[in-house]
Tab-separated table of C-alpha atoms in Angstrom:
chain	number	residue	atom	x	y	z
D	1	MET	CA	-5.261	7.547	7.449
D	2	ARG	CA	-3.307	10.570	6.293
D	3	THR	CA	-1.788	11.276	2.886
D	4	ASN	CA	0.137	14.093	1.304
D	5	GLY	CA	-0.216	12.697	-2.204
D	6	ARG	CA	3.106	10.838	-2.107
D	7	TYR	CA	2.517	8.271	0.635
D	8	TYR	CA	0.013	7.055	3.237
D	9	ILE	CA	0.510	6.996	7.028
D	10	TYR	CA	-1.662	4.877	9.335
D	11	VAL	CA	-2.304	4.788	13.069
D	12	GLY	CA	-5.418	3.346	14.736
D	13	GLY	CA	-7.790	0.391	15.169
D	14	TYR	CA	-10.036	-1.904	13.060
D	15	GLY	CA	-11.186	0.691	10.544
D	16	THR	CA	-7.626	1.817	10.025
D	17	LEU	CA	-6.480	-1.790	9.604
D	18	GLU	CA	-9.081	-2.324	6.882
D	19	GLU	CA	-7.963	0.847	5.100
D	20	LEU	CA	-4.325	-0.138	5.501
D	21	LEU	CA	-4.837	-3.510	3.830
D	22	GLU	CA	-6.932	-1.943	1.082
D	23	VAL	CA	-4.258	0.593	0.159
D	24	ILE	CA	-1.558	-2.109	0.248
D	25	THR	CA	-3.724	-4.159	-2.103
D	26	TRP	CA	-4.093	-1.155	-4.415
D	27	ALA	CA	-0.301	-0.971	-4.643
D	28	GLN	CA	-0.107	-4.722	-5.363
D	29	LEU	CA	-2.664	-4.287	-8.148
D	30	GLY	CA	-0.755	-1.359	-9.606
D	31	ILE	CA	-3.345	1.311	-8.828
D	32	HIS	CA	-0.620	3.416	-7.177
D	33	ASP	CA	3.077	3.108	-6.452
D	34	LYS	CA	3.194	4.880	-3.091
D	35	PRO	CA	4.593	3.319	0.076
D	36	VAL	CA	2.257	2.703	3.005
D	37	GLY	CA	3.663	3.989	6.300
D	38	LEU	CA	3.011	2.588	9.748
D	39	LEU	CA	3.862	4.799	12.688
D	40	ASN	CA	4.913	1.946	14.974
D	41	VAL	CA	5.037	3.778	18.304
D	42	GLU	CA	6.112	1.508	21.162
D	43	GLY	CA	5.838	-1.512	18.852
D	44	TYR	CA	2.077	-1.109	18.330
D	45	TYR	CA	2.262	-2.830	14.913
D	46	ASN	CA	4.973	-5.419	15.743
D	47	SER	CA	2.494	-8.321	15.768
D	48	LEU	CA	0.974	-7.270	12.458
D	49	LEU	CA	4.415	-6.899	10.875
D	50	SER	CA	5.435	-10.331	12.211
D	51	PHE	CA	2.259	-11.818	10.740
D	52	ILE	CA	3.021	-10.248	7.355
D	53	ASP	CA	6.649	-11.425	7.501
D	54	LYS	CA	5.429	-14.970	8.268
D	55	ALA	CA	3.074	-14.767	5.280
D	56	VAL	CA	6.093	-13.826	3.124
D	57	GLU	CA	8.047	-16.805	4.519
D	58	GLU	CA	5.135	-19.121	3.708
D	59	GLY	CA	4.740	-17.721	0.181
D	60	PHE	CA	1.359	-16.019	0.663
D	61	ILE	CA	2.793	-12.519	0.203
D	62	THR	CA	5.629	-11.691	-2.176
D	63	PRO	CA	8.723	-9.882	-0.923
D	64	THR	CA	7.895	-7.116	-3.419
D	65	ALA	CA	4.471	-6.673	-1.821
D	66	ARG	CA	6.049	-6.679	1.660
D	67	HIS	CA	8.286	-3.809	0.557
D	68	ILE	CA	5.174	-1.612	0.150
D	69	ILE	CA	4.890	-1.350	3.958
D	70	VAL	CA	7.325	1.050	5.620
D	71	SER	CA	7.394	1.369	9.405
D	72	ALA	CA	9.313	3.325	12.023
D	73	PRO	CA	8.941	4.148	15.732
D	74	SER	CA	8.907	7.930	15.251
D	75	ALA	CA	7.264	10.297	12.793
D	76	LYS	CA	10.633	11.772	11.865
D	77	ASP	CA	12.099	8.352	11.026
D	78	LEU	CA	8.966	7.292	9.180
D	79	VAL	CA	8.865	10.384	6.985
D	80	LYS	CA	12.568	9.903	6.174
D	81	LYS	CA	11.947	6.284	5.117
D	82	LEU	CA	8.887	7.274	3.096
D	83	GLU	CA	10.828	9.981	1.296
D	84	GLU	CA	13.600	7.469	0.449
D	85	TYR	CA	11.173	4.778	-0.756
D	86	VAL	CA	11.680	3.377	-4.243
D	87	PRO	CA	8.796	1.257	-5.607
D	88	ARG	CA	9.562	-2.300	-6.683
D	89	HIS	CA	6.272	-3.003	-8.469
D	90	GLU	CA	6.326	-3.557	-12.197
D	91	LYS	CA	3.977	-0.755	-13.221
D	92	VAL	CA	1.135	1.462	-12.120
D	93	ALA	CA	-2.143	1.136	-14.000
D	94	SER	CA	-3.725	4.293	-15.313
D	95	LYS	CA	-6.943	5.313	-13.588
D	96	LYS	CA	-8.852	4.944	-16.847
D	97	SER	CA	-7.591	1.408	-17.512
D	98	TRP	CA	-8.362	0.408	-13.920
D	99	GLU	CA	-11.910	1.811	-14.118
D	100	MET	CA	-12.523	0.126	-17.470
D	101	GLU	CA	-11.323	-3.201	-16.103
D	102	GLN	CA	-13.776	-2.919	-13.222
D	103	ILE	CA	-16.736	-2.731	-15.593
D	104	GLY	CA	-15.386	-5.586	-17.707
D	105	GLN	CA	-14.122	-3.527	-20.644
D	106	SER	CA	-10.726	-3.524	-22.274
D	107	PRO	CA	-8.894	-0.207	-21.708
D	108	THR	CA	-8.563	0.099	-25.505
D	109	CYS	CA	-12.230	-0.666	-26.158
D	110	GLN	CA	-14.507	2.201	-27.176
D	111	ILE	CA	-17.915	2.341	-25.520
D	112	SER	CA	-20.632	3.506	-27.887
D	113	ARG	CA	-23.586	5.429	-26.601
């Protein structure tokens, strides 16, 4: 995984696939609004993209969530697409509200010590 702070680019095997799905999930949950880029050299990710497209067709993944994934066969094309990306998610959660949610607290709740 590589990032420049504006988007993520993935190439690789099982560990990369796990990271890829995690970062896509973060975007779905509103933790970030960055696109996730797949450098699809020689169609390496075609099967994965077909699987995801089928999941959209079947209603398991929303078209908005599918939009998070950007792919291209060359680095130049991928960077261009990533730079042109416009998020379609409703909002991005603040880090503080996300962290508070994880420990079961309301983001507006004060924790006394």
